């Protein structure tokens, strides 16, 4: 089955620790995204990548880092600089078309990150 | 800048009644508009989109939405709600450019009572 796999489902971070959230897709999509979901605030974009070895900051990139070494993978690291990391993190991907006729996002099932 | 407003945090309806979830947007240029649904502890699922053409868009699970340019709205509707439609609904927008960044609304929780 094609889709997006996020792991782990639950993750706990200690004070001062960096943690990495995994996101893998086998949909052959060029674009990948990381969103943060907080209750009552909807989804906010952290980073996105339209091509391998390139990525752009979203609206709330501070305290986060990403890499895009392979088309299939877009891991997100939550660094110790992110002072309020507790949230539900969603990875997504989409096919890129010049005409914009097929731009729906496909989402993973999410990772709930909590601070110990 | 682009933004989306969902003015209602919660919508409650009885099963079989019409369901409407409101969305207004603000963009510089022509918008691409989307609706997504999230069931508990799950990722979002695509419902429908407006790109161009007919202002009434039909999507998954019997949902439809109407694009109204003069009112900058894209309300989601379903003629007869089901208990299984209870979920969190998000409206999203982006402009027609090479930037594929979507802006999401805060979400509306829909509860359909039996």
GROMACS .gro file of C-alpha atoms in nm:
model
  230
    1UNK     CA    1   0.000   0.000   0.000
    2UNK     CA    2   0.121   0.348  -0.082
    3UNK     CA    3   0.125   0.603   0.193
    4UNK     CA    4   0.311   0.804   0.452
    5UNK     CA    5   0.457   0.642   0.762
    6UNK     CA    6   0.540   0.843   1.070
    7UNK     CA    7   0.724   0.702   1.367
    8UNK     CA    8   0.713   0.679   1.655
    9UNK     CA    9   0.346   0.731   1.738
   10UNK     CA   10   0.436   0.868   2.082
   11UNK     CA   11   0.763   1.033   2.183
   12UNK     CA   12   0.886   1.180   2.508
   13UNK     CA   13   1.159   1.441   2.533
   14UNK     CA   14   1.371   1.523   2.832
   15UNK     CA   15   1.490   1.873   2.909
   16UNK     CA   16   1.778   1.976   2.682
   17UNK     CA   17   1.740   1.676   2.455
   18UNK     CA   18   1.710   1.672   2.076
   19UNK     CA   19   1.462   1.424   1.931
   20UNK     CA   20   1.399   1.319   1.573
   21UNK     CA   21   1.064   1.232   1.419
   22UNK     CA   22   1.066   1.005   1.119
   23UNK     CA   23   0.860   1.048   0.804
   24UNK     CA   24   0.878   0.815   0.504
   25UNK     CA   25   0.660   0.812   0.192
   26UNK     CA   26   0.636   0.566  -0.096
   27UNK     CA   27   0.402   0.775  -0.309
   28UNK     CA   28   0.684   0.910  -0.525
   29UNK     CA   29   0.584   1.263  -0.426
   30UNK     CA   30   0.831   1.545  -0.472
   31UNK     CA   31   0.703   1.775  -0.198
   32UNK     CA   32   0.702   1.697   0.172
   33UNK     CA   33   0.589   1.904   0.470
   34UNK     CA   34   0.595   1.913   0.849
   35UNK     CA   35   0.304   2.066   1.040
   36UNK     CA   36   0.253   2.121   1.409
   37UNK     CA   37  -0.099   2.086   1.550
   38UNK     CA   38  -0.199   2.248   1.878
   39UNK     CA   39  -0.555   2.243   2.013
   40UNK     CA   40  -0.755   2.541   1.887
   41UNK     CA   41  -0.475   2.663   1.661
   42UNK     CA   42  -0.508   2.440   1.362
   43UNK     CA   43  -0.202   2.335   1.168
   44UNK     CA   44   0.107   2.551   1.142
   45UNK     CA   45   0.378   2.485   0.886
   46UNK     CA   46   0.726   2.417   1.024
   47UNK     CA   47   0.928   2.325   0.713
   48UNK     CA   48   0.864   2.209   0.362
   49UNK     CA   49   1.071   2.064   0.082
   50UNK     CA   50   0.994   2.057  -0.288
   51UNK     CA   51   1.303   1.869  -0.400
   52UNK     CA   52   1.583   1.657  -0.259
   53UNK     CA   53   1.858   1.851  -0.078
   54UNK     CA   54   1.644   2.164  -0.058
   55UNK     CA   55   1.391   2.286   0.199
   56UNK     CA   56   1.231   2.609   0.314
   57UNK     CA   57   1.125   2.745   0.650
   58UNK     CA   58   0.758   2.765   0.723
   59UNK     CA   59   0.583   2.990   0.971
   60UNK     CA   60   0.729   2.840   1.292
   61UNK     CA   61   1.072   2.698   1.202
   62UNK     CA   62   1.259   2.822   1.510
   63UNK     CA   63   1.380   2.534   1.725
   64UNK     CA   64   1.339   2.278   1.450
   65UNK     CA   65   1.563   2.136   1.178
   66UNK     CA   66   1.506   1.905   0.881
   67UNK     CA   67   1.697   1.723   0.611
   68UNK     CA   68   1.597   1.587   0.271
   69UNK     CA   69   1.871   1.351   0.159
   70UNK     CA   70   1.630   1.113  -0.012
   71UNK     CA   71   1.304   1.173  -0.194
   72UNK     CA   72   1.125   0.928   0.033
   73UNK     CA   73   1.240   1.066   0.367
   74UNK     CA   74   1.196   1.399   0.548
   75UNK     CA   75   1.295   1.367   0.917
   76UNK     CA   76   1.224   1.646   1.163
   77UNK     CA   77   1.451   1.718   1.460
   78UNK     CA   78   1.305   1.904   1.755
   79UNK     CA   79   1.602   2.072   1.919
   80UNK     CA   80   1.651   2.185   2.276
   81UNK     CA   81   1.597   2.540   2.149
   82UNK     CA   82   1.227   2.464   2.102
   83UNK     CA   83   1.094   2.561   2.444
   84UNK     CA   84   0.738   2.442   2.397
   85UNK     CA   85   0.761   2.123   2.190
   86UNK     CA   86   0.455   1.942   2.324
   87UNK     CA   87   0.225   1.902   2.024
   88UNK     CA   88   0.096   1.664   1.761
   89UNK     CA   89   0.328   1.660   1.459
   90UNK     CA   90   0.200   1.575   1.113
   91UNK     CA   91   0.402   1.495   0.806
   92UNK     CA   92   0.250   1.531   0.461
   93UNK     CA   93   0.344   1.494   0.097
   94UNK     CA   94   0.204   1.606  -0.235
   95UNK     CA   95   0.262   1.562  -0.604
   96UNK     CA   96   0.390   1.875  -0.773
   97UNK     CA   97   0.220   1.969  -1.097
   98UNK     CA   98   0.272   2.284  -1.296
   99UNK     CA   99  -0.098   2.331  -1.358
  100UNK     CA  100  -0.194   2.282  -0.995
  101UNK     CA  101  -0.468   2.036  -1.070
  102UNK     CA  102  -0.362   1.771  -0.820
  103UNK     CA  103  -0.230   1.938  -0.510
  104UNK     CA  104  -0.399   1.758  -0.231
  105UNK     CA  105  -0.183   1.668   0.066
  106UNK     CA  106  -0.150   1.314   0.191
  107UNK     CA  107  -0.092   1.300   0.565
  108UNK     CA  108   0.072   1.051   0.795
  109UNK     CA  109  -0.097   0.942   1.117
  110UNK     CA  110   0.110   1.177   1.331
  111UNK     CA  111   0.350   1.173   1.625
  112UNK     CA  112   0.248   1.301   1.967
  113UNK     CA  113   0.550   1.460   2.134
  114UNK     CA  114   0.546   1.530   2.506
  115UNK     CA  115   0.800   1.676   2.744
  116UNK     CA  116   0.897   1.478   3.053
  117UNK     CA  117  -0.009   3.705   0.307
  118UNK     CA  118  -0.279   3.442   0.312
  119UNK     CA  119  -0.508   3.333   0.592
  120UNK     CA  120  -0.819   3.135   0.666
  121UNK     CA  121  -1.086   3.192   0.929
  122UNK     CA  122  -1.325   2.931   1.060
  123UNK     CA  123  -1.558   3.137   1.278
  124UNK     CA  124  -1.714   2.845   1.464
  125UNK     CA  125  -1.512   2.628   1.701
  126UNK     CA  126  -1.795   2.377   1.722
  127UNK     CA  127  -2.099   2.280   1.519
  128UNK     CA  128  -2.364   2.049   1.659
  129UNK     CA  129  -2.639   1.897   1.445
  130UNK     CA  130  -2.885   1.610   1.464
  131UNK     CA  131  -2.840   1.314   1.233
  132UNK     CA  132  -3.032   1.365   0.912
  133UNK     CA  133  -3.019   1.744   0.932
  134UNK     CA  134  -2.814   1.965   0.700
  135UNK     CA  135  -2.457   2.037   0.804
  136UNK     CA  136  -2.268   2.358   0.725
  137UNK     CA  137  -1.912   2.441   0.830
  138UNK     CA  138  -1.808   2.798   0.754
  139UNK     CA  139  -1.480   2.922   0.608
  140UNK     CA  140  -1.364   3.261   0.488
  141UNK     CA  141  -1.025   3.336   0.337
  142UNK     CA  142  -0.790   3.621   0.262
  143UNK     CA  143  -0.531   3.607  -0.016
  144UNK     CA  144  -0.361   3.835  -0.263
  145UNK     CA  145  -0.462   3.681  -0.593
  146UNK     CA  146  -0.680   3.391  -0.694
  147UNK     CA  147  -0.712   3.118  -0.430
  148UNK     CA  148  -0.683   2.744  -0.427
  149UNK     CA  149  -0.919   2.624  -0.151
  150UNK     CA  150  -0.935   2.289   0.028
  151UNK     CA  151  -1.127   2.106   0.297
  152UNK     CA  152  -0.971   1.832   0.508
  153UNK     CA  153  -1.120   1.613   0.782
  154UNK     CA  154  -0.945   1.466   1.085
  155UNK     CA  155  -1.080   1.175   1.283
  156UNK     CA  156  -0.952   1.129   1.642
  157UNK     CA  157  -0.578   1.062   1.669
  158UNK     CA  158  -0.541   1.038   1.295
  159UNK     CA  159  -0.387   1.238   1.015
  160UNK     CA  160  -0.595   1.459   0.792
  161UNK     CA  161  -0.786   1.327   0.494
  162UNK     CA  162  -0.863   1.529   0.183
  163UNK     CA  163  -1.233   1.602   0.123
  164UNK     CA  164  -1.248   1.839  -0.172
  165UNK     CA  165  -1.084   2.132  -0.346
  166UNK     CA  166  -1.166   2.435  -0.556
  167UNK     CA  167  -0.914   2.533  -0.821
  168UNK     CA  168  -1.116   2.695  -1.097
  169UNK     CA  169  -1.439   2.652  -1.287
  170UNK     CA  170  -1.775   2.563  -1.132
  171UNK     CA  171  -1.824   2.734  -0.797
  172UNK     CA  172  -1.995   2.427  -0.650
  173UNK     CA  173  -1.745   2.152  -0.578
  174UNK     CA  174  -1.842   1.798  -0.483
  175UNK     CA  175  -1.613   1.579  -0.277
  176UNK     CA  176  -1.587   1.264  -0.070
  177UNK     CA  177  -1.854   1.122   0.163
  178UNK     CA  178  -2.135   1.335   0.016
  179UNK     CA  179  -1.976   1.669   0.106
  180UNK     CA  180  -1.981   1.974  -0.118
  181UNK     CA  181  -1.856   2.331  -0.092
  182UNK     CA  182  -1.942   2.653  -0.266
  183UNK     CA  183  -1.682   2.909  -0.366
  184UNK     CA  184  -1.812   3.265  -0.330
  185UNK     CA  185  -1.559   3.516  -0.454
  186UNK     CA  186  -1.752   3.827  -0.352
  187UNK     CA  187  -1.787   3.704   0.005
  188UNK     CA  188  -1.443   3.534   0.007
  189UNK     CA  189  -1.606   3.224   0.148
  190UNK     CA  190  -1.582   2.849   0.091
  191UNK     CA  191  -1.842   2.689   0.318
  192UNK     CA  192  -1.859   2.311   0.348
  193UNK     CA  193  -2.202   2.150   0.333
  194UNK     CA  194  -2.372   1.815   0.356
  195UNK     CA  195  -2.747   1.780   0.299
  196UNK     CA  196  -2.800   1.504   0.555
  197UNK     CA  197  -2.542   1.453   0.831
  198UNK     CA  198  -2.441   1.115   0.971
  199UNK     CA  199  -2.308   1.032   1.317
  200UNK     CA  200  -1.992   0.912   1.142
  201UNK     CA  201  -1.935   1.269   1.013
  202UNK     CA  202  -1.837   1.372   1.366
  203UNK     CA  203  -1.478   1.493   1.332
  204UNK     CA  204  -1.252   1.799   1.313
  205UNK     CA  205  -1.275   1.988   0.984
  206UNK     CA  206  -1.008   2.218   0.843
  207UNK     CA  207  -1.030   2.471   0.565
  208UNK     CA  208  -0.706   2.562   0.383
  209UNK     CA  209  -0.598   2.812   0.119
  210UNK     CA  210  -0.305   2.902  -0.096
  211UNK     CA  211  -0.251   3.131  -0.393
  212UNK     CA  212  -0.180   3.020  -0.746
  213UNK     CA  213   0.195   3.038  -0.762
  214UNK     CA  214   0.493   2.810  -0.740
  215UNK     CA  215   0.478   2.827  -0.362
  216UNK     CA  216   0.302   2.512  -0.248
  217UNK     CA  217   0.255   2.630   0.109
  218UNK     CA  218  -0.098   2.585   0.245
  219UNK     CA  219  -0.243   2.795   0.526
  220UNK     CA  220  -0.494   2.616   0.748
  221UNK     CA  221  -0.777   2.748   0.959
  222UNK     CA  222  -0.802   2.665   1.329
  223UNK     CA  223  -1.054   2.390   1.267
  224UNK     CA  224  -1.420   2.328   1.348
  225UNK     CA  225  -1.532   2.033   1.559
  226UNK     CA  226  -1.848   1.878   1.421
  227UNK     CA  227  -2.066   1.665   1.645
  228UNK     CA  228  -2.361   1.482   1.492
  229UNK     CA  229  -2.599   1.339   1.752
  230UNK     CA  230  -2.813   1.036   1.685
   0.00000   0.00000   0.00000
